[in-house]
């Protein structure tokens, strides 16, 4: 690859020297005359880099077009073309796109290393626990029970979808019960949950293993002064303490389901 075909101002800004060796700029004289158009050849790369780089560049401001293609299936290279608006340099866009791609790759590697270390530490803990089974059986049983219990609670932690499905089941259940023997407590509870959901005044505070249902005084998207004034609003932990009225754990909303234990018994009949 001849260096005369490369623009040194672009190559010097690339995030890695390995990338500079793979890039060949087509028609460098045309790019110098009009820096809104740039076509490069990226050697030793395929759809993996081409598609990712195209996606990143297309989201940048000032980009009118960015596309790539493989000239021939047997050739180990891709062509990338960038077209920008006036006032934007295609070379600058290319460098920024490669820098973002390099950052994403480094982040992916760091995440992979983190989970690799986490898996190694977890496997070491499991091995130590297995070795202690004979020496400390009760401690091992308690540790295993705690791990499985937390895992089960994490996967069964209910959210808004589970609440809506539960309310739909309870409505269907109440429809099958004659109105004359409806429990007022169950009806009021069903009405309250439905109203808060429709008014978007019900917050789900997720604590990984369980969730708290908090009633808000206002819709967070409301534009009223009372809803957006930080001076008159309570502190978040005070709202959490005062307005929390239900908690979900292991796939259940306990206060809601307790209200429907005797949903077919009208208490007023016994007064």
Tab-separated table of N, CA and C in Angstrom, residues 70-203:
chain	number	residue	atom	x	y	z
A	70	UNK	N	-18.480	-5.086	0.217
A	70	UNK	CA	-17.321	-5.949	-0.014
A	70	UNK	C	-17.190	-6.129	-1.522
A	71	UNK	N	-16.083	-5.670	-2.121
A	71	UNK	CA	-15.961	-5.732	-3.586
A	71	UNK	C	-16.097	-7.145	-4.140
A	72	UNK	N	-15.488	-8.108	-3.454
A	72	UNK	CA	-15.533	-9.492	-3.929
A	72	UNK	C	-15.462	-10.412	-2.721
A	73	UNK	N	-16.233	-11.501	-2.718
A	73	UNK	CA	-16.220	-12.390	-1.543
A	73	UNK	C	-14.849	-12.967	-1.216
A	74	UNK	N	-13.984	-13.076	-2.217
A	74	UNK	CA	-12.663	-13.653	-1.982
A	74	UNK	C	-11.631	-12.609	-1.573
A	75	UNK	N	-12.004	-11.332	-1.607
A	75	UNK	CA	-11.077	-10.276	-1.211
A	75	UNK	C	-11.312	-9.908	0.249
A	76	UNK	N	-10.235	-9.854	0.984
A	76	UNK	CA	-10.320	-9.587	2.425
A	76	UNK	C	-10.234	-8.078	2.676
A	77	UNK	N	-11.248	-7.354	2.200
A	77	UNK	CA	-11.276	-5.910	2.396
A	77	UNK	C	-12.697	-5.409	2.174
A	78	UNK	N	-12.962	-4.213	2.693
A	78	UNK	CA	-14.268	-3.579	2.524
A	78	UNK	C	-14.068	-2.137	2.080
A	79	UNK	N	-15.046	-1.619	1.347
A	79	UNK	CA	-15.062	-0.223	0.919
A	79	UNK	C	-16.065	0.538	1.786
A	80	UNK	N	-15.651	1.675	2.310
A	80	UNK	CA	-16.518	2.515	3.135
A	80	UNK	C	-16.576	3.900	2.506
A	81	UNK	N	-17.793	4.395	2.305
A	81	UNK	CA	-17.984	5.725	1.719
A	81	UNK	C	-18.771	6.589	2.699
A	82	UNK	N	-18.300	7.821	2.873
A	82	UNK	CA	-18.926	8.766	3.797
A	82	UNK	C	-19.239	10.047	3.041
A	83	UNK	N	-20.462	10.531	3.187
A	83	UNK	CA	-20.896	11.794	2.597
A	83	UNK	C	-21.455	12.666	3.718
A	84	UNK	N	-20.918	13.885	3.864
A	84	UNK	CA	-21.341	14.771	4.945
A	84	UNK	C	-21.922	16.062	4.382
A	85	UNK	N	-22.542	16.826	5.263
A	85	UNK	CA	-23.056	18.132	4.889
A	85	UNK	C	-21.911	19.142	4.814
A	86	UNK	N	-22.207	20.294	4.246
A	86	UNK	CA	-21.196	21.344	4.171
A	86	UNK	C	-20.848	21.824	5.581
A	87	UNK	N	-19.568	22.023	5.801
A	87	UNK	CA	-19.103	22.415	7.124
A	87	UNK	C	-18.643	21.250	7.970
A	88	UNK	N	-18.845	20.023	7.500
A	88	UNK	CA	-18.410	18.825	8.214
A	88	UNK	C	-17.389	18.085	7.352
A	89	UNK	N	-16.296	17.693	7.965
A	89	UNK	CA	-15.250	16.965	7.254
A	89	UNK	C	-15.493	15.467	7.380
A	90	UNK	N	-15.498	14.787	6.243
A	90	UNK	CA	-15.696	13.337	6.266
A	90	UNK	C	-14.539	12.634	6.969
A	91	UNK	N	-13.332	13.210	6.858
A	91	UNK	CA	-12.193	12.622	7.557
A	91	UNK	C	-12.340	12.709	9.065
A	92	UNK	N	-12.840	13.857	9.545
A	92	UNK	CA	-13.078	13.994	10.984
A	92	UNK	C	-14.147	13.008	11.455
A	93	UNK	N	-15.186	12.852	10.647
A	93	UNK	CA	-16.246	11.904	11.000
A	93	UNK	C	-15.687	10.487	11.072
A	94	UNK	N	-14.829	10.134	10.122
A	94	UNK	CA	-14.230	8.799	10.123
A	94	UNK	C	-13.385	8.577	11.373
A	95	UNK	N	-12.579	9.560	11.731
A	95	UNK	CA	-11.726	9.421	12.916
A	95	UNK	C	-12.560	9.292	14.181
A	96	UNK	N	-13.607	10.094	14.290
A	96	UNK	CA	-14.471	10.005	15.468
A	96	UNK	C	-15.179	8.660	15.533
A	97	UNK	N	-15.603	8.163	14.368
A	97	UNK	CA	-16.256	6.856	14.351
A	97	UNK	C	-15.319	5.738	14.772
A	98	UNK	N	-14.073	5.789	14.295
A	98	UNK	CA	-13.104	4.767	14.682
A	98	UNK	C	-12.737	4.885	16.162
A	99	UNK	N	-12.676	6.119	16.668
A	99	UNK	CA	-12.395	6.296	18.096
A	99	UNK	C	-13.526	5.730	18.948
A	100	UNK	N	-14.773	5.992	18.544
A	100	UNK	CA	-15.907	5.439	19.290
A	100	UNK	C	-15.918	3.918	19.219
A	101	UNK	N	-15.596	3.385	18.049
A	101	UNK	CA	-15.555	1.929	17.906
A	101	UNK	C	-14.454	1.327	18.765
A	102	UNK	N	-13.316	2.011	18.819
A	102	UNK	CA	-12.209	1.540	19.660
A	102	UNK	C	-12.588	1.587	21.139
A	103	UNK	N	-13.303	2.641	21.547
A	103	UNK	CA	-13.747	2.751	22.939
A	103	UNK	C	-14.741	1.651	23.290
A	104	UNK	N	-15.670	1.376	22.377
A	104	UNK	CA	-16.647	0.316	22.618
A	104	UNK	C	-15.969	-1.042	22.724
A	105	UNK	N	-14.960	-1.268	21.895
A	105	UNK	CA	-14.239	-2.536	21.951
A	105	UNK	C	-13.499	-2.681	23.274
A	106	UNK	N	-12.861	-1.584	23.724
A	106	UNK	CA	-12.156	-1.639	25.009
A	106	UNK	C	-13.135	-1.867	26.158
A	107	UNK	N	-14.307	-1.235	26.078
A	107	UNK	CA	-15.318	-1.436	27.121
A	107	UNK	C	-15.813	-2.879	27.127
A	108	UNK	N	-16.019	-3.444	25.940
A	108	UNK	CA	-16.475	-4.834	25.859
A	108	UNK	C	-15.442	-5.781	26.463
A	109	UNK	N	-14.167	-5.507	26.193
A	109	UNK	CA	-13.111	-6.362	26.742
A	109	UNK	C	-13.065	-6.249	28.265
A	110	UNK	N	-13.219	-5.019	28.787
A	110	UNK	CA	-13.193	-4.843	30.244
A	110	UNK	C	-14.376	-5.547	30.904
A	111	UNK	N	-15.551	-5.477	30.269
A	111	UNK	CA	-16.718	-6.177	30.814
A	111	UNK	C	-16.496	-7.684	30.791
A	112	UNK	N	-15.914	-8.185	29.713
A	112	UNK	CA	-15.645	-9.618	29.614
A	112	UNK	C	-14.656	-10.059	30.683
A	113	UNK	N	-13.617	-9.254	30.904
A	113	UNK	CA	-12.640	-9.593	31.940
A	113	UNK	C	-13.278	-9.560	33.326
A	114	UNK	N	-14.172	-8.605	33.547
A	114	UNK	CA	-14.832	-8.513	34.857
A	114	UNK	C	-15.661	-9.764	35.133
A	115	UNK	N	-16.453	-10.178	34.159
A	115	UNK	CA	-17.283	-11.361	34.374
A	115	UNK	C	-16.436	-12.632	34.439
A	116	UNK	N	-15.298	-12.631	33.746
A	116	UNK	CA	-14.400	-13.782	33.857
A	116	UNK	C	-13.846	-13.900	35.269
A	117	UNK	N	-13.416	-12.769	35.836
A	117	UNK	CA	-12.931	-12.782	37.221
A	117	UNK	C	-14.049	-13.135	38.197
A	118	UNK	N	-15.248	-12.621	37.921
A	118	UNK	CA	-16.375	-12.925	38.795
A	118	UNK	C	-16.703	-14.414	38.774
A	119	UNK	N	-16.680	-15.004	37.573
A	119	UNK	CA	-16.943	-16.442	37.474
A	119	UNK	C	-15.847	-17.252	38.164
A	120	UNK	N	-14.608	-16.782	38.048
A	120	UNK	CA	-13.508	-17.486	38.710
A	120	UNK	C	-13.658	-17.419	40.232
A	121	UNK	N	-14.004	-16.239	40.748
A	121	UNK	CA	-14.197	-16.109	42.195
A	121	UNK	C	-15.386	-16.945	42.664
A	122	UNK	N	-16.451	-16.945	41.876
A	122	UNK	CA	-17.632	-17.720	42.257
A	122	UNK	C	-17.326	-19.211	42.254
A	123	UNK	N	-16.588	-19.678	41.236
A	123	UNK	CA	-16.234	-21.100	41.193
A	123	UNK	C	-15.333	-21.471	42.364
A	124	UNK	N	-14.436	-20.548	42.746
A	124	UNK	CA	-13.589	-20.816	43.908
A	124	UNK	C	-14.400	-20.920	45.186
A	125	UNK	N	-15.411	-20.055	45.326
A	125	UNK	CA	-16.267	-20.122	46.518
A	125	UNK	C	-17.060	-21.421	46.553
A	126	UNK	N	-17.530	-21.853	45.381
A	126	UNK	CA	-18.285	-23.112	45.322
A	126	UNK	C	-17.391	-24.295	45.680
A	127	UNK	N	-16.151	-24.274	45.211
A	127	UNK	CA	-15.228	-25.360	45.541
A	127	UNK	C	-14.935	-25.396	47.043
A	128	UNK	N	-14.709	-24.219	47.622
A	128	UNK	CA	-14.469	-24.168	49.071
A	128	UNK	C	-15.686	-24.651	49.846
A	129	UNK	N	-16.865	-24.301	49.351
A	129	UNK	CA	-18.082	-24.749	50.018
A	129	UNK	C	-18.241	-26.261	49.925
A	130	UNK	N	-17.869	-26.818	48.768
A	130	UNK	CA	-17.966	-28.272	48.609
A	130	UNK	C	-16.980	-29.000	49.519
A	131	UNK	N	-15.806	-28.409	49.734
A	131	UNK	CA	-14.822	-29.045	50.612
A	131	UNK	C	-15.232	-28.986	52.082
A	132	UNK	N	-16.051	-27.983	52.432
A	132	UNK	CA	-16.471	-27.831	53.825
A	132	UNK	C	-17.740	-28.604	54.161
A	133	UNK	N	-18.289	-29.335	53.181
A	133	UNK	CA	-19.551	-30.037	53.430
A	133	UNK	C	-19.397	-31.067	54.537
A	134	UNK	N	-18.330	-31.825	54.496
A	134	UNK	CA	-18.142	-32.870	55.507
A	134	UNK	C	-17.768	-32.286	56.860
A	135	UNK	N	-16.936	-31.261	56.857
A	135	UNK	CA	-16.482	-30.704	58.127
A	135	UNK	C	-17.561	-29.841	58.786
A	136	UNK	N	-18.278	-29.042	57.985
A	136	UNK	CA	-19.305	-28.145	58.531
A	136	UNK	C	-20.594	-28.307	57.718
A	137	UNK	N	-21.323	-29.405	57.937
A	137	UNK	CA	-22.511	-29.666	57.098
A	137	UNK	C	-23.616	-28.632	57.285
A	138	UNK	N	-23.869	-28.195	58.521
A	138	UNK	CA	-24.960	-27.248	58.755
A	138	UNK	C	-24.655	-25.881	58.128
A	139	UNK	N	-23.407	-25.460	58.239
A	139	UNK	CA	-23.020	-24.194	57.620
A	139	UNK	C	-23.137	-24.276	56.102
A	140	UNK	N	-22.763	-25.411	55.530
A	140	UNK	CA	-22.849	-25.581	54.078
A	140	UNK	C	-24.299	-25.572	53.615
A	141	UNK	N	-25.163	-26.259	54.373
A	141	UNK	CA	-26.579	-26.285	54.003
A	141	UNK	C	-27.179	-24.882	54.076
A	142	UNK	N	-26.813	-24.136	55.121
A	142	UNK	CA	-27.333	-22.770	55.249
A	142	UNK	C	-26.831	-21.878	54.112
A	143	UNK	N	-25.567	-22.032	53.735
A	143	UNK	CA	-25.011	-21.212	52.654
A	143	UNK	C	-25.675	-21.538	51.322
A	144	UNK	N	-25.841	-22.836	51.043
A	144	UNK	CA	-26.480	-23.237	49.787
A	144	UNK	C	-27.931	-22.770	49.750
A	145	UNK	N	-28.624	-22.891	50.875
A	145	UNK	CA	-30.020	-22.443	50.927
A	145	UNK	C	-30.123	-20.942	50.696
A	146	UNK	N	-29.183	-20.192	51.268
A	146	UNK	CA	-29.198	-18.744	51.078
A	146	UNK	C	-28.944	-18.376	49.621
A	147	UNK	N	-27.990	-19.052	48.994
A	147	UNK	CA	-27.672	-18.753	47.593
A	147	UNK	C	-28.861	-19.057	46.693
A	148	UNK	N	-29.460	-20.242	46.872
A	148	UNK	CA	-30.603	-20.605	46.034
A	148	UNK	C	-31.809	-19.721	46.337
A	149	UNK	N	-31.976	-19.341	47.602
A	149	UNK	CA	-33.092	-18.465	47.949
A	149	UNK	C	-32.968	-17.092	47.310
A	150	UNK	N	-31.768	-16.515	47.356
A	150	UNK	CA	-31.556	-15.210	46.734
A	150	UNK	C	-31.693	-15.291	45.216
A	151	UNK	N	-31.208	-16.382	44.635
A	151	UNK	CA	-31.339	-16.554	43.184
A	151	UNK	C	-32.806	-16.661	42.777
A	152	UNK	N	-33.568	-17.433	43.541
A	152	UNK	CA	-34.998	-17.577	43.248
A	152	UNK	C	-35.724	-16.246	43.410
A	153	UNK	N	-35.397	-15.507	44.482
A	153	UNK	CA	-36.048	-14.217	44.709
A	153	UNK	C	-35.698	-13.216	43.613
A	154	UNK	N	-34.467	-13.269	43.120
A	154	UNK	CA	-34.056	-12.345	42.052
A	154	UNK	C	-34.827	-12.613	40.762
A	155	UNK	N	-34.958	-13.884	40.400
A	155	UNK	CA	-35.651	-14.221	39.156
A	155	UNK	C	-37.165	-14.054	39.275
A	156	UNK	N	-37.698	-14.162	40.479
A	156	UNK	CA	-39.140	-14.032	40.677
A	156	UNK	C	-39.545	-12.650	41.170
A	157	UNK	N	-38.619	-11.703	41.137
A	157	UNK	CA	-38.936	-10.358	41.614
A	157	UNK	C	-40.002	-9.734	40.710
A	158	UNK	N	-41.197	-9.441	41.220
A	158	UNK	CA	-42.279	-8.961	40.354
A	158	UNK	C	-42.105	-7.498	39.973
A	159	UNK	N	-42.662	-7.149	38.825
A	159	UNK	CA	-42.625	-5.778	38.333
A	159	UNK	C	-44.004	-5.322	37.898
A	160	UNK	N	-44.032	-4.270	37.081
A	160	UNK	CA	-45.316	-3.701	36.661
A	160	UNK	C	-46.102	-4.681	35.795
A	161	UNK	N	-45.417	-5.433	34.949
A	161	UNK	CA	-46.128	-6.390	34.102
A	161	UNK	C	-46.823	-7.451	34.948
A	162	UNK	N	-46.115	-7.954	35.957
A	162	UNK	CA	-46.729	-8.959	36.827
A	162	UNK	C	-47.913	-8.374	37.599
A	163	UNK	N	-47.794	-7.103	37.997
A	163	UNK	CA	-48.905	-6.478	38.711
A	163	UNK	C	-50.127	-6.333	37.812
A	164	UNK	N	-49.927	-5.903	36.587
A	164	UNK	CA	-51.058	-5.755	35.667
A	164	UNK	C	-51.705	-7.105	35.377
A	165	UNK	N	-50.891	-8.139	35.209
A	165	UNK	CA	-51.452	-9.474	34.979
A	165	UNK	C	-52.232	-9.960	36.201
A	166	UNK	N	-51.699	-9.667	37.385
A	166	UNK	CA	-52.396	-10.079	38.607
A	166	UNK	C	-53.720	-9.342	38.761
A	167	UNK	N	-53.738	-8.050	38.455
A	167	UNK	CA	-54.983	-7.290	38.540
A	167	UNK	C	-56.009	-7.798	37.531
A	168	UNK	N	-55.546	-8.185	36.347
A	168	UNK	CA	-56.471	-8.735	35.352
A	168	UNK	C	-57.082	-10.047	35.847
A	169	UNK	N	-56.266	-10.884	36.484
A	169	UNK	CA	-56.799	-12.141	37.033
A	169	UNK	C	-57.801	-11.877	38.157
A	170	UNK	N	-57.497	-10.889	38.997
A	170	UNK	CA	-58.412	-10.583	40.100
A	170	UNK	C	-59.718	-9.985	39.594
A	171	UNK	N	-59.653	-9.177	38.542
A	171	UNK	CA	-60.898	-8.643	37.966
A	171	UNK	C	-61.762	-9.774	37.427
A	172	UNK	N	-61.117	-10.715	36.745
A	172	UNK	CA	-61.858	-11.858	36.226
A	172	UNK	C	-62.467	-12.678	37.359
A	173	UNK	N	-61.732	-12.788	38.441
A	173	UNK	CA	-62.244	-13.527	39.597
A	173	UNK	C	-63.446	-12.826	40.218
A	174	UNK	N	-63.384	-11.495	40.313
A	174	UNK	CA	-64.493	-10.754	40.912
A	174	UNK	C	-65.725	-10.749	40.015
A	175	UNK	N	-65.524	-10.846	38.700
A	175	UNK	CA	-66.668	-10.893	37.787
A	175	UNK	C	-67.492	-12.152	38.023
A	176	UNK	N	-66.834	-13.242	38.367
A	176	UNK	CA	-67.530	-14.512	38.572
A	176	UNK	C	-68.241	-14.588	39.923
A	177	UNK	N	-67.991	-13.614	40.792
A	177	UNK	CA	-68.628	-13.598	42.112
A	177	UNK	C	-69.814	-12.643	42.073
A	178	UNK	N	-70.954	-13.024	42.587
A	178	UNK	CA	-72.111	-12.104	42.608
A	178	UNK	C	-71.777	-10.801	43.325
A	179	UNK	N	-72.307	-9.718	42.807
A	179	UNK	CA	-71.997	-8.401	43.354
A	179	UNK	C	-72.469	-8.270	44.792
A	180	UNK	N	-73.539	-8.954	45.136
A	180	UNK	CA	-74.113	-8.808	46.477
A	180	UNK	C	-73.206	-9.341	47.575
A	181	UNK	N	-72.280	-10.230	47.242
A	181	UNK	CA	-71.394	-10.782	48.271
A	181	UNK	C	-69.953	-10.328	48.070
A	182	UNK	N	-69.758	-9.302	47.256
A	182	UNK	CA	-68.404	-8.775	47.074
A	182	UNK	C	-67.872	-8.211	48.389
A	183	UNK	N	-66.612	-8.457	48.634
A	183	UNK	CA	-65.950	-7.842	49.779
A	183	UNK	C	-65.594	-6.397	49.435
A	184	UNK	N	-66.042	-5.471	50.283
A	184	UNK	CA	-65.756	-4.063	50.024
A	184	UNK	C	-64.249	-3.800	50.065
A	185	UNK	N	-63.552	-4.509	50.919
A	185	UNK	CA	-62.106	-4.345	51.020
A	185	UNK	C	-61.425	-4.730	49.715
A	186	UNK	N	-61.849	-5.829	49.115
A	186	UNK	CA	-61.258	-6.271	47.851
A	186	UNK	C	-61.599	-5.303	46.724
A	187	UNK	N	-62.844	-4.822	46.679
A	187	UNK	CA	-63.236	-3.875	45.633
A	187	UNK	C	-62.451	-2.572	45.740
A	188	UNK	N	-62.308	-2.064	46.953
A	188	UNK	CA	-61.562	-0.816	47.140
A	188	UNK	C	-60.087	-0.990	46.782
A	189	UNK	N	-59.537	-2.128	47.131
A	189	UNK	CA	-58.130	-2.386	46.812
A	189	UNK	C	-57.921	-2.465	45.302
A	190	UNK	N	-58.807	-3.165	44.617
A	190	UNK	CA	-58.700	-3.280	43.163
A	190	UNK	C	-58.866	-1.925	42.494
A	191	UNK	N	-59.778	-1.123	42.999
A	191	UNK	CA	-59.993	0.214	42.440
A	191	UNK	C	-58.778	1.109	42.670
A	192	UNK	N	-58.164	1.011	43.838
A	192	UNK	CA	-57.009	1.850	44.158
A	192	UNK	C	-55.824	1.524	43.257
A	193	UNK	N	-55.502	0.250	43.115
A	193	UNK	CA	-54.363	-0.138	42.283
A	193	UNK	C	-54.588	0.274	40.830
A	194	UNK	N	-55.796	0.051	40.339
A	194	UNK	CA	-56.090	0.396	38.946
A	194	UNK	C	-55.995	1.897	38.721
A	195	UNK	N	-56.505	2.678	39.664
A	195	UNK	CA	-56.465	4.132	39.533
A	195	UNK	C	-55.030	4.646	39.545
A	196	UNK	N	-54.208	4.131	40.442
A	196	UNK	CA	-52.821	4.590	40.515
A	196	UNK	C	-52.047	4.232	39.250
A	197	UNK	N	-52.311	3.055	38.701
A	197	UNK	CA	-51.632	2.670	37.463
A	197	UNK	C	-52.073	3.548	36.295
A	198	UNK	N	-53.354	3.805	36.192
A	198	UNK	CA	-53.852	4.625	35.084
A	198	UNK	C	-53.362	6.061	35.183
A	199	UNK	N	-53.237	6.579	36.395
A	199	UNK	CA	-52.757	7.945	36.585
A	199	UNK	C	-51.236	8.033	36.632
A	200	UNK	N	-50.562	6.894	36.492
A	200	UNK	CA	-49.094	6.825	36.513
A	200	UNK	C	-48.527	7.417	37.804
A	201	UNK	N	-49.173	7.091	38.893
A	201	UNK	CA	-48.733	7.557	40.208
A	201	UNK	C	-48.224	6.407	41.064
A	202	UNK	N	-47.947	5.286	40.434
A	202	UNK	CA	-47.459	4.115	41.155
A	202	UNK	C	-46.027	3.834	40.721
A	203	UNK	N	-45.110	3.910	41.664
A	203	UNK	CA	-43.695	3.677	41.384
A	203	UNK	C	-43.285	2.312	41.908
